[in-house]
Tab-separated table of C-alpha atoms in Angstrom:
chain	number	residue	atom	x	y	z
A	283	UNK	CA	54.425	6.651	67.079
A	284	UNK	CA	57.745	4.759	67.591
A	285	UNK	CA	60.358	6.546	65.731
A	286	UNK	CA	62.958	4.214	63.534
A	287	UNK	CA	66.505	5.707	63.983
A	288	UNK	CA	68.423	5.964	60.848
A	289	UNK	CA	71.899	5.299	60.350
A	290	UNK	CA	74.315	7.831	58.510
A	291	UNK	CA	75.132	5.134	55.776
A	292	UNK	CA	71.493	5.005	54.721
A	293	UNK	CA	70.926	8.345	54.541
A	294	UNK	CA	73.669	9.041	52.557
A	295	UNK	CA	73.051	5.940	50.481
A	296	UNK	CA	69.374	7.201	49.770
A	297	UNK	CA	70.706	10.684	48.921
A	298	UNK	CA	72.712	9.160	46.069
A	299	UNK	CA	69.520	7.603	44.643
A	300	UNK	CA	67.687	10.543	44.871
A	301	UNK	CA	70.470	12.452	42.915
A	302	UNK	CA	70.613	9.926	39.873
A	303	UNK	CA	68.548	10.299	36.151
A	304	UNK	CA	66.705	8.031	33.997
A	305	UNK	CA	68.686	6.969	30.894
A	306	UNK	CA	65.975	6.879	28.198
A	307	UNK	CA	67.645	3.823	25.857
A	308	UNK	CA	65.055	4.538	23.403
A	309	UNK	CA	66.354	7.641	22.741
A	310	UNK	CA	69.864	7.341	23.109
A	311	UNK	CA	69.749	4.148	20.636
A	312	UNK	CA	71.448	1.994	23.099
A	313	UNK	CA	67.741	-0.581	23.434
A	314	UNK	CA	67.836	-3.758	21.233
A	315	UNK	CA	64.652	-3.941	19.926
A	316	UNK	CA	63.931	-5.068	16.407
A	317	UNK	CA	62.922	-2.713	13.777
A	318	UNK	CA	59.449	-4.014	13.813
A	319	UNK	CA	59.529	-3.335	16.989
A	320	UNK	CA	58.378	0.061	19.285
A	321	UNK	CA	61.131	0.873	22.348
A	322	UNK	CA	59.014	1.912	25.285
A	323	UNK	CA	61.005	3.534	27.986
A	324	UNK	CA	60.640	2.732	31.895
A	325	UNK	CA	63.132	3.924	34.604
A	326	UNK	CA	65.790	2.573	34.930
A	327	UNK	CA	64.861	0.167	31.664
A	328	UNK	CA	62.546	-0.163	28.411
A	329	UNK	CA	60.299	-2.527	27.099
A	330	UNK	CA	60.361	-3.564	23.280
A	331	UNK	CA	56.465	-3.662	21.960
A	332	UNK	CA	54.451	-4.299	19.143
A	333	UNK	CA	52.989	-1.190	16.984
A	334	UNK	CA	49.321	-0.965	17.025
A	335	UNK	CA	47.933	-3.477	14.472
A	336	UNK	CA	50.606	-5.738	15.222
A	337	UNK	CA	50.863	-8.840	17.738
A	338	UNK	CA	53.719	-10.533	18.756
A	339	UNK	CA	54.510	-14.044	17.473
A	340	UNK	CA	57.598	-15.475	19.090
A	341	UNK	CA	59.929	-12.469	18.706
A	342	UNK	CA	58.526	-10.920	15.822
A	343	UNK	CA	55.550	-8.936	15.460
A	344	UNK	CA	52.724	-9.982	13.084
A	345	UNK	CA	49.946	-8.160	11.478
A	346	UNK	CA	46.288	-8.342	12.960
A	347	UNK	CA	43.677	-9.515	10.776
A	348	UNK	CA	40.747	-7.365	12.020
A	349	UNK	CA	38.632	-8.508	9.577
A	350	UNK	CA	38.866	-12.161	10.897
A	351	UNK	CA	37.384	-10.695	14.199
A	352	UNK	CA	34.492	-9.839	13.284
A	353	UNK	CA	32.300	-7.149	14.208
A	354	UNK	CA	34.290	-4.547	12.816
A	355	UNK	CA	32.483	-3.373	9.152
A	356	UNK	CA	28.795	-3.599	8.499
A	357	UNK	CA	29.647	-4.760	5.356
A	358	UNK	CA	33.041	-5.159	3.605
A	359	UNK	CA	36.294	-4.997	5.387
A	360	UNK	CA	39.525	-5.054	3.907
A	361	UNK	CA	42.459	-5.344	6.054
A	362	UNK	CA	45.546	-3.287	5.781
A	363	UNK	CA	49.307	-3.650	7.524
A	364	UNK	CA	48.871	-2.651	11.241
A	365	UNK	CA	45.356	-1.445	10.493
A	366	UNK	CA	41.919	-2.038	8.262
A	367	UNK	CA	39.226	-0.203	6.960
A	368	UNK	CA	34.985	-0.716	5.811
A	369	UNK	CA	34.042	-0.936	2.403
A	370	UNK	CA	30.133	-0.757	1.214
A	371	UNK	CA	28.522	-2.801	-1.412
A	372	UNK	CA	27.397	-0.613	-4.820
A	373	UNK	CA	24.128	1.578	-3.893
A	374	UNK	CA	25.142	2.132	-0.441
A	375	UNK	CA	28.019	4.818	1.205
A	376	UNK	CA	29.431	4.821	4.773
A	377	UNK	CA	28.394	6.484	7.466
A	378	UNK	CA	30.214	9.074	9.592
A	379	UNK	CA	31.618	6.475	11.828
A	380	UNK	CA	33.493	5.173	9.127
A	381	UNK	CA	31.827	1.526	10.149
A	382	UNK	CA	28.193	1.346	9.421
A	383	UNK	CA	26.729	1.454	5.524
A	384	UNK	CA	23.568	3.499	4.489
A	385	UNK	CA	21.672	3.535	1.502
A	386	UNK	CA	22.471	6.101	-1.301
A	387	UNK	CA	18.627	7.583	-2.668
A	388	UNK	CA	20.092	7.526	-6.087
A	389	UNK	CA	16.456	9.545	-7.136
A	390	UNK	CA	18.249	12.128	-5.528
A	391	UNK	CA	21.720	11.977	-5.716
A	392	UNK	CA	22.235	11.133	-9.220
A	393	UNK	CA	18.812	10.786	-10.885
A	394	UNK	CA	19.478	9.075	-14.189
A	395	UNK	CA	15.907	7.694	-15.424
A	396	UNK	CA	14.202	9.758	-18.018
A	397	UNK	CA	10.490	9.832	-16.062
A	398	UNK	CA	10.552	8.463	-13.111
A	399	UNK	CA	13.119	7.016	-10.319
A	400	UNK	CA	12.188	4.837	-7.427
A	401	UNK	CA	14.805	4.307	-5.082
A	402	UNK	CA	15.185	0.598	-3.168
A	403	UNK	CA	17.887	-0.836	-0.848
A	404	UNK	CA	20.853	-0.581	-2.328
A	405	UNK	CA	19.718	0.090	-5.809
A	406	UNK	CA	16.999	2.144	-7.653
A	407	UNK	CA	14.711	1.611	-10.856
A	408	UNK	CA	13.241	3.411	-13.430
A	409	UNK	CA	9.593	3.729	-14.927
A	410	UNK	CA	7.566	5.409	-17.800
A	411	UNK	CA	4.603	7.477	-17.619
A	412	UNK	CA	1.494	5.960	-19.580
A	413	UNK	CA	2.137	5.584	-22.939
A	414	UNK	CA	5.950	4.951	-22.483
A	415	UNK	CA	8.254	1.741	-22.028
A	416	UNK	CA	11.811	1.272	-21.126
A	417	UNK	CA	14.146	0.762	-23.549
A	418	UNK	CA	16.991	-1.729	-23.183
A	419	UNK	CA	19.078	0.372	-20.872
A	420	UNK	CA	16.425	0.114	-18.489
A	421	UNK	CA	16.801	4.456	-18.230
A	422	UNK	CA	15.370	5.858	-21.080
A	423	UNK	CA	11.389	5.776	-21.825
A	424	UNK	CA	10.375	4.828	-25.468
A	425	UNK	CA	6.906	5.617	-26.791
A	426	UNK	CA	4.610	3.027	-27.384
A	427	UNK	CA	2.829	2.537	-30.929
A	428	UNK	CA	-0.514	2.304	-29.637
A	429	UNK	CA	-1.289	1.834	-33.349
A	430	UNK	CA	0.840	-0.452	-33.979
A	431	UNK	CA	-0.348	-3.047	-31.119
A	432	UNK	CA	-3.757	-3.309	-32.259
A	433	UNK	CA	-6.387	-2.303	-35.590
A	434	UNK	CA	-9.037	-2.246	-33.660
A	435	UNK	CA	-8.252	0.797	-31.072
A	436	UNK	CA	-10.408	3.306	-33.536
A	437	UNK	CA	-13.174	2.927	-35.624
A	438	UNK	CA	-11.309	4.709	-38.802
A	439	UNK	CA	-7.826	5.688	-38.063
A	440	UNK	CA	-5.695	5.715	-35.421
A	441	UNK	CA	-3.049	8.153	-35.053
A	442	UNK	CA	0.099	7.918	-33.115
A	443	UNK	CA	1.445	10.484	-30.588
A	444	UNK	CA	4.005	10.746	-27.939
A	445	UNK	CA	2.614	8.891	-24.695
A	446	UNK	CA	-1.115	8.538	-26.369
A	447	UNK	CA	-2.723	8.355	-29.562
A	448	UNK	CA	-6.055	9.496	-30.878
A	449	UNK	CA	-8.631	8.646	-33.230
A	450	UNK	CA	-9.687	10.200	-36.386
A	451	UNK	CA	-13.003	10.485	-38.586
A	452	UNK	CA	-13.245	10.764	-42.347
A	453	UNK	CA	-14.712	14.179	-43.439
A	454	UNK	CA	-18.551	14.222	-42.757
A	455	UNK	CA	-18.082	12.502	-39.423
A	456	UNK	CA	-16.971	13.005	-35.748
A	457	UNK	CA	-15.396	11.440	-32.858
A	458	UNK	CA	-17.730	10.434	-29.803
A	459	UNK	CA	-16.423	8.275	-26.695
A	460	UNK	CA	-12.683	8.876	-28.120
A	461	UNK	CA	-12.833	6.145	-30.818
A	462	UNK	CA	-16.302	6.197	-32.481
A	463	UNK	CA	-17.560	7.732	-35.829
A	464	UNK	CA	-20.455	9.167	-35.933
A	465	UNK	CA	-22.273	10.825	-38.733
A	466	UNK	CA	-22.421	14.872	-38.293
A	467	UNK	CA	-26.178	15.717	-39.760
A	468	UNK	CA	-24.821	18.981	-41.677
A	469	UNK	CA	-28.695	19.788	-42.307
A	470	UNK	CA	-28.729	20.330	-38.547
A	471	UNK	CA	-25.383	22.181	-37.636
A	472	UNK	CA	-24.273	24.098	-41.189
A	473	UNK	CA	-27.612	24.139	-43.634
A	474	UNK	CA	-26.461	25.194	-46.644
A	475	UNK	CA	-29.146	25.009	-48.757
A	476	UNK	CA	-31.411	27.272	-50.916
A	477	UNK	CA	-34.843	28.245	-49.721
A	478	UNK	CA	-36.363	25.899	-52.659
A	479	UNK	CA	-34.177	23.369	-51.788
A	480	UNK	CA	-34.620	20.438	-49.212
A	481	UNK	CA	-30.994	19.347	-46.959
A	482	UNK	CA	-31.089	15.447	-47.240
A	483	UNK	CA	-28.260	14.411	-44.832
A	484	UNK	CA	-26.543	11.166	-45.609
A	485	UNK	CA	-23.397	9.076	-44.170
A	486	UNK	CA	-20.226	11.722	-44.353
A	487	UNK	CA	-22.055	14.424	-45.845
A	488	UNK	CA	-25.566	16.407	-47.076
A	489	UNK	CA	-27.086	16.965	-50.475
A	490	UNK	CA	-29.829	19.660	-51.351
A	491	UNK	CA	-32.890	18.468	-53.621
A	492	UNK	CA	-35.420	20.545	-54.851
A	493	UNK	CA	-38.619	21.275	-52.797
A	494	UNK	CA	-40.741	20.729	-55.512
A	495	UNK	CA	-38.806	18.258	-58.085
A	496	UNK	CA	-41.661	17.670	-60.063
A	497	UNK	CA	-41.335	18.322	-64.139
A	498	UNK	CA	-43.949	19.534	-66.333
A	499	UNK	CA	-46.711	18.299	-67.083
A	500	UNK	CA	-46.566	17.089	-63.194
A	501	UNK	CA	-48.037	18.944	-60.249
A	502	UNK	CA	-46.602	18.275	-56.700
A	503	UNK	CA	-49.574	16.897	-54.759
A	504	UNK	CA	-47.845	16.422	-51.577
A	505	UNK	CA	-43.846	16.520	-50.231
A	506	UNK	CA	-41.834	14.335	-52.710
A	507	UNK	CA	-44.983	13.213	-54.446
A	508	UNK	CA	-45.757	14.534	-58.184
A	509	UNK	CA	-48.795	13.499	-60.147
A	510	UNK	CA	-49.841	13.983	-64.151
A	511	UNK	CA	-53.178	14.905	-64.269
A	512	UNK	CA	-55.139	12.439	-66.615
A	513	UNK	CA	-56.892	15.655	-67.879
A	514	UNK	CA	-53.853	16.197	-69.308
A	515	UNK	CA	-53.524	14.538	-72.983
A	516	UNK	CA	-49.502	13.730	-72.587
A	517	UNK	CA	-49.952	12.171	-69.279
A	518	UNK	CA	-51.672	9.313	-71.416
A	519	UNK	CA	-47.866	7.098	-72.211
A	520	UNK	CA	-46.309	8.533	-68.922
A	521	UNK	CA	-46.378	6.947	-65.569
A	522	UNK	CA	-49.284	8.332	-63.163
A	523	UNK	CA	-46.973	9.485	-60.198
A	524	UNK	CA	-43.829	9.735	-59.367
A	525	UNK	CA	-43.039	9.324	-55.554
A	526	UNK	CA	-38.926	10.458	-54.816
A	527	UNK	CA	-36.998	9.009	-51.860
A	528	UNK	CA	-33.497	9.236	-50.604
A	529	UNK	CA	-31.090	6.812	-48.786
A	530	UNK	CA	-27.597	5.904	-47.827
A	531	UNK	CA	-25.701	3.357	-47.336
A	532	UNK	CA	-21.850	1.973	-47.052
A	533	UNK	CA	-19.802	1.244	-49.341
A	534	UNK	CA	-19.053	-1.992	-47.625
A	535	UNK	CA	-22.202	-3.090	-47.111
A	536	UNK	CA	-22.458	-6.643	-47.768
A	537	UNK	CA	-24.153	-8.364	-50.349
A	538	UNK	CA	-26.927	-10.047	-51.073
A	539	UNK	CA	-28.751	-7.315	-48.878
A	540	UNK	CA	-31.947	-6.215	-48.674
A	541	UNK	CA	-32.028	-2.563	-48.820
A	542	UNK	CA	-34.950	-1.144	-49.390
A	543	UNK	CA	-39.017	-1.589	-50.010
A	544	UNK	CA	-41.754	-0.499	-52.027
A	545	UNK	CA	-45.040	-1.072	-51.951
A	546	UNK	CA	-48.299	0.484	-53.443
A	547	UNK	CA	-50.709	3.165	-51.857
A	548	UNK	CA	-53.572	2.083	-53.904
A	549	UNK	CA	-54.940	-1.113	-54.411
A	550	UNK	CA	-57.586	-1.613	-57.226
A	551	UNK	CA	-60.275	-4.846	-56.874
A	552	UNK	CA	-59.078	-7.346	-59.736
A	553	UNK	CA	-55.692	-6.032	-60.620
A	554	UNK	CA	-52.414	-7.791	-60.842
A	555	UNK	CA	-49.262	-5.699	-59.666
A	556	UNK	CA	-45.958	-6.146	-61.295
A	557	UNK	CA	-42.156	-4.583	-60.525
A	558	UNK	CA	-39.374	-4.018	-62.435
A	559	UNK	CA	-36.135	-1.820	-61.957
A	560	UNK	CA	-37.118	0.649	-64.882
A	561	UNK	CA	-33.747	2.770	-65.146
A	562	UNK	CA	-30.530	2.820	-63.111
A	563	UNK	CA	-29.398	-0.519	-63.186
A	564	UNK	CA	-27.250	-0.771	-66.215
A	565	UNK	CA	-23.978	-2.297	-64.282
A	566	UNK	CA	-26.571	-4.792	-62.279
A	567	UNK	CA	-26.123	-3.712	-59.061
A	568	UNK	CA	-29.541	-3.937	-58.082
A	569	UNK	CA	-32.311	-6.888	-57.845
A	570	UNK	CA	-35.901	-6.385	-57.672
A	571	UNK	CA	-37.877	-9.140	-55.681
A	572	UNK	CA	-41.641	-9.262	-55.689
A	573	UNK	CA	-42.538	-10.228	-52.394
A	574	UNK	CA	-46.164	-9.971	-52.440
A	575	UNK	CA	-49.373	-8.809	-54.796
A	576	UNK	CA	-48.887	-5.452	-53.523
A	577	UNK	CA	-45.150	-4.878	-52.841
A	578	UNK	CA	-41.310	-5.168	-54.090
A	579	UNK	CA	-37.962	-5.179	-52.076
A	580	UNK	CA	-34.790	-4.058	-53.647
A	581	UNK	CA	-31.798	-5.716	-53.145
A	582	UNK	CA	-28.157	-4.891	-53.480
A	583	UNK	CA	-26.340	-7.828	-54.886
A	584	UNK	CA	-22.888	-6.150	-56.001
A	585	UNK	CA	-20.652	-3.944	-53.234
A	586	UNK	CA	-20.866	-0.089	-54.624
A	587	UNK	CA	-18.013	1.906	-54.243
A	588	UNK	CA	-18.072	5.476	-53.264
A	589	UNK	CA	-18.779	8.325	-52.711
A	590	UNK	CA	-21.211	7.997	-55.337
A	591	UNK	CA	-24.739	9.069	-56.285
A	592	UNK	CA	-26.819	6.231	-57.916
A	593	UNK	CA	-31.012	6.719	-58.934
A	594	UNK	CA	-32.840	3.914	-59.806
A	595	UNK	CA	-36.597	4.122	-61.168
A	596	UNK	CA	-38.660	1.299	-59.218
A	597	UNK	CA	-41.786	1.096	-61.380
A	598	UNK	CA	-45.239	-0.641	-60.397
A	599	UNK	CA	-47.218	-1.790	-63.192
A	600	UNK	CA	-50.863	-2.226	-62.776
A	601	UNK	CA	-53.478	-3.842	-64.858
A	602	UNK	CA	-56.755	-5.597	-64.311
A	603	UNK	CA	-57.760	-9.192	-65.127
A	604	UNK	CA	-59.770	-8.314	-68.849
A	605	UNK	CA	-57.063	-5.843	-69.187
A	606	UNK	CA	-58.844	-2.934	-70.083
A	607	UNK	CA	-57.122	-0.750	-67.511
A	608	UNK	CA	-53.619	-0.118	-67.405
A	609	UNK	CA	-51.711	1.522	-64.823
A	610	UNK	CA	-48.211	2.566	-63.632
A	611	UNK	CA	-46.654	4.720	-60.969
A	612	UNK	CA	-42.588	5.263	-60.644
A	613	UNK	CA	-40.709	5.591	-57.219
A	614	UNK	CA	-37.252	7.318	-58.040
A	615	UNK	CA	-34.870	6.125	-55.353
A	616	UNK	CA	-31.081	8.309	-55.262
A	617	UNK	CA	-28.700	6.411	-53.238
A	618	UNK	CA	-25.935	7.668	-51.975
């Protein structure tokens, strides 16, 4: 390698160099930057710069609008002096990077509805359990009337309860399928009745009739059936049986209305039958309608109101074409 020779000058010149110190001007105040302005020292000099955030426009320095260079937020951004920051919309929170927006479960956070919350993007909504609907605020649950909405949810009477409603009988009855009444047969579940008594149920309740309800001078011949004897001398003016029966019906059963027939056991060669209501039919509530030689139908032709008991004597009258015999036979009907 060739060697360069050096003079003394140089060397001594190089030496001085060597020996001399940066003067920091951004210390010692002696730079003339503006105040906007950042002094950055160099050796043997300084630089003025823009702070960060800033640009420089001419010779003064100028915010940056980050949020006009996009992407910086995810969603919002709202730009400061020298700097900006990310804003979310309502329903959602930022992230740990201070940039990116996720979605607040507000079920879970802050779970205002009164039954149940469903959380969605952003936002969250609120439902009722059956039974229930939201009120105005869209939070709480109200309860639905179920009565109210319709007459026709229960046979009888509806009854209104928090989230539901039920159905309810009048005495005598029961509820089947939820909404139905049905007639309880008390003569089947709770007999009440006497040994010498007979349990006749009927709609919404029972009544107990006498086994044998025949009155002297009759004799019971068979169930419900009592006879006079024409061997006895005061069975002569009195009818020649008396046949008892028992029915229901409701009270808003409509009217004209067939309701109920009688016809004879025992039919004699030349005779002519005849009906009439005999007893029990002082208001006119009943109509008797001959419907053939040998038989009768009753019919309702005013609404009853009850719960009432109401016996009507159906009588037959019998009597043959030279009219030497004479005839008649009673069927007591009890309504209820």
């Amino acid at each position: 390698m060739e060697e360069i020779p050096t003079s003394p000058q140089s060397t001594q010149t190089l030496s001085v160099l060597l020996s001399l110190s940066d003067i920091d001007e951004c210390t010692a105040g002696t730079h003339n930057c503006r105040a906007d302005q950042v002094c950055i020292n160099l050796r043997g000099s300084f630089t003025c710069q823009c702070p960060p955030g800033y640009q420089k426009r001419g010779e003064q320095c100028v915010d940056i609008d980050e949020c006009a260079i996009p992407p910086y937020c995810h969603q919002r951004c709202v730009n400061t002096p020298g700097s900006f920051y990310c804003q979310c919309s309502p329903g959602f929170q930022l992230a740990a990077n201070n940039y990116t927006c996720v979605d607040i479960n507000e079920c879970d956070a802050s779970n205002q509805c009164a039954q149940q919350c469903y959380n969605i993007l952003g936002s969250f909504i609120c439902q009722c359990n059956q039974g229930y609907e939201l009120s105005s605020d869209r939070l709480n649950c109200e309860d639905i009337d179920e009565c109210r909405t319709s007459s026709y949810l229960c046979q009888y009477q509806c009854v209104n309860e928090p989230g539901k409603f039920s159905c309810m009988c009048p005495q005598g009855y029961q509820v089947v399928r939820g909404r139905t009444c049905q007639d309880i047969n008390e003569c089947e579940t709770t007999n009440e009745c006497r040994e010498d008594e007979i349990c006749w149920n009927y709609h919404g309740g029972f009544r107990c009739y006498p086994r044998n309800p025949c009155q002297d001078p009759y004799v019971l011949t068979s169930e419900n059936r009592c006879v006079c004897p024409v061997s006895n001398a005061m069975c002569r003016e009195l009818p020649q049986s008396i046949v008892y029966k028992y029915m229901s019906i409701r009270s808003d059963r409509s009217v004209p209305s067939d309701i109920f027939q009688i016809q004879a056991t025992t039919i004699y060669a030349n005779t002519i039958n005849t009906f009439r209501i005999k007893s029990g039919n002082e208001n006119g509530e009943f109509y008797l309608r001959q419907t053939s030689p040998v038989s009768a139908m009753l019919v309702l032709v005013k609404s009853l109101s009850g719960p009432r008991e109401y016996i009507v004597d159906l009588e037959m009258l019998t009597v043959n074409s030279i009219g030497t015999f004479r005839t008649s036979s009673v069927l007591r009907l009890t309504i209820i």
